[in-house]
Amino acid sequence: MKGCATIATVLLLASAAVGAVPAEDGRPGPNPIVRDKFTADPAPLVVGDTLYLYTGHDEAQRDEMFTMREWLVYSTKDMKHWVDHGPIIRVTDFKWAKQDAWASQAIRANGRYYFYAAVEHDATHPGKAIGVAVADTPTGPFRDAKGAALITNEMTPKGTHSWEDIDPTVFTDDDGTSWIAWGNRECYIARLKPNMIELDGPITEITPPFFEEGPWLHKRGRLYYLTYASLDRRTQRDEHISYATAPAITGPWTPRGLLTGPGRYSFTIHPGIAHFHGRWYLFAHNAALTIGDQAGAIGRRAVTVYPLHYNADGTMRPVVQDDGRVRTTQGG
Ligand code: FUB
């Protein structure tokens, strides 16, 4: 453990003395989760009795847009007390990448942990790209698993902008097949080979309505969910979260509309969904945190978490982000 998440650490030590147990009500602690650093693009991963939360590290100064050099990981056993495990990999650890430690997701496979990350490729493959790193434990250290990008901008020729290939989400189905989806404005999906570091078949476009970025794949029962940052440019100024569902990972995807409004003071938002100790959670980010004289901004965000509830037909109930406190509709 390289650092501590201030108050959370004190609480953690106190709970360790009495034996940390999952909070009975399952309600997460106050938002934002991390208060001593600016964090963004939350990606939860449940391993046994622990939820690991991978985030980007926002280090923008003044009015810089994004300054992101590394990814961080935190863990909890009860959704209230968080341990800061420090940086797990830096963008410069991908030798072929230039900059921009953007949205990522980790997944367990083959007894190891694979970390898929959006970065800016060097001039050999201009534009954003997706790399994959591997580690023996969820907290790393992670190292580049391929020595080259898994996905480059040339592989999706439809897009006309250089940041089309960002924000990987990875999902392993009940039959053991793993899939990666990603994108900005266009959303793509492809199957992964069992080695987790190569694509296995064609890239297919699955762009849902108002898709902007930040896709997140998950499954509940027999229903597949594609949750994402959406932007209806006709009426909205900031990203919201929308989702679609499908009876198979290959679709067809049915748009289900909005899951949340925008994150407070933030242009971006980014969903991450996890099932932990029998409850569902939606992670997101906003820009409502101030640290010292640095106020939240587009490049100084803070990760948050809310309980997530489902209707009987499998649709997700709208989640309201309210000052870090949760007001969802009841039940689910
Ligand atoms: O954090 C950098 C970028 O902003 C992410 O890749 C997008 O999802 C948006 O959150």
Coordinates of N, CA, C and O and ligand atoms in Angstrom, one line a residue, residues 40-41 58 66 68 101-103 118 166-167 213-214 229 239 268-270 285 301, ligand 1:
A40 N -11.0 9.7 -11.9 CA -12.0 9.6 -13.0 C -12.1 8.2 -13.6 O -11.3 7.4 -13.3
D41 N -13.2 8.0 -14.3 CA -13.3 6.8 -15.1 C -13.3 5.6 -14.3 O -12.4 4.7 -14.5
D58 N -6.6 12.3 -12.4 CA -6.7 13.6 -13.0 C -5.7 14.6 -12.3 O -5.7 14.9 -11.1
F66 N -7.3 17.5 -20.0 CA -7.0 16.3 -19.3 C -5.4 16.2 -19.1 O -4.7 16.2 -20.2
M68 N -3.3 13.2 -17.6 CA -3.5 11.9 -17.0 C -2.3 11.1 -17.3 O -2.1 10.8 -18.5
A101 N -3.4 8.7 -20.0 CA -3.9 7.5 -19.3 C -5.4 7.6 -19.1 O -5.8 8.0 -18.0
W102 N -6.1 7.3 -20.2 CA -7.6 7.5 -20.1 C -8.3 6.3 -19.6 O -7.7 5.4 -19.0
A103 N -9.5 6.1 -19.9 CA -10.4 5.1 -19.2 C -9.9 3.7 -19.4 O -9.4 3.4 -20.5
A118 N -7.0 2.9 -22.4 CA -6.9 3.8 -23.5 C -5.7 4.8 -23.4 O -5.5 5.3 -22.3
I166 N -11.2 4.6 -27.8 CA -10.9 4.8 -26.3 C -11.8 3.9 -25.5 O -12.8 3.3 -26.0
D167 N -11.6 3.9 -24.2 CA -12.6 3.5 -23.2 C -13.0 2.0 -23.4 O -14.1 1.7 -23.5
E213 N -19.2 7.9 -25.4 CA -18.0 7.2 -25.0 C -18.3 6.4 -23.7 O -19.4 6.2 -23.3
G214 N -17.2 5.8 -23.2 CA -17.4 5.1 -21.9 C -18.3 3.9 -21.8 O -19.1 3.8 -20.9
A229 N -21.7 6.6 -21.6 CA -21.9 8.1 -21.6 C -22.6 8.5 -22.9 O -22.1 8.2 -24.0
E239 N -22.5 15.2 -20.6 CA -22.8 13.8 -20.8 C -23.8 13.3 -19.7 O -23.6 13.7 -18.6
T268 N -17.9 15.3 -18.6 CA -17.9 13.8 -18.8 C -18.6 13.1 -17.6 O -18.7 13.6 -16.5
I269 N -19.0 11.9 -17.9 CA -19.4 11.0 -16.9 C -19.0 9.6 -17.4 O -18.7 9.4 -18.6
H270 N -18.9 8.6 -16.5 CA -18.4 7.3 -17.0 C -18.9 6.2 -16.1 O -18.6 6.2 -14.9
H285 N -18.5 9.5 -12.1 CA -17.7 10.6 -11.6 C -18.4 11.9 -11.8 O -19.2 12.0 -12.7
R301 N -11.7 15.5 -11.7 CA -12.9 14.8 -11.4 C -12.8 14.0 -10.1 O -11.8 13.8 -9.5
Ligands
FUB1 O1 -10.7 10.6 -18.7 C1 -10.4 10.8 -20.1 C2 -11.6 10.6 -20.9 O2 -12.7 11.4 -20.5 C3 -12.2 9.2 -20.8 O3 -11.5 8.3 -21.6 C4 -13.6 9.4 -21.2 O4 -14.4 8.3 -20.9 C5 -13.9 10.6 -20.5 O5 -14.3 10.4 -19.1

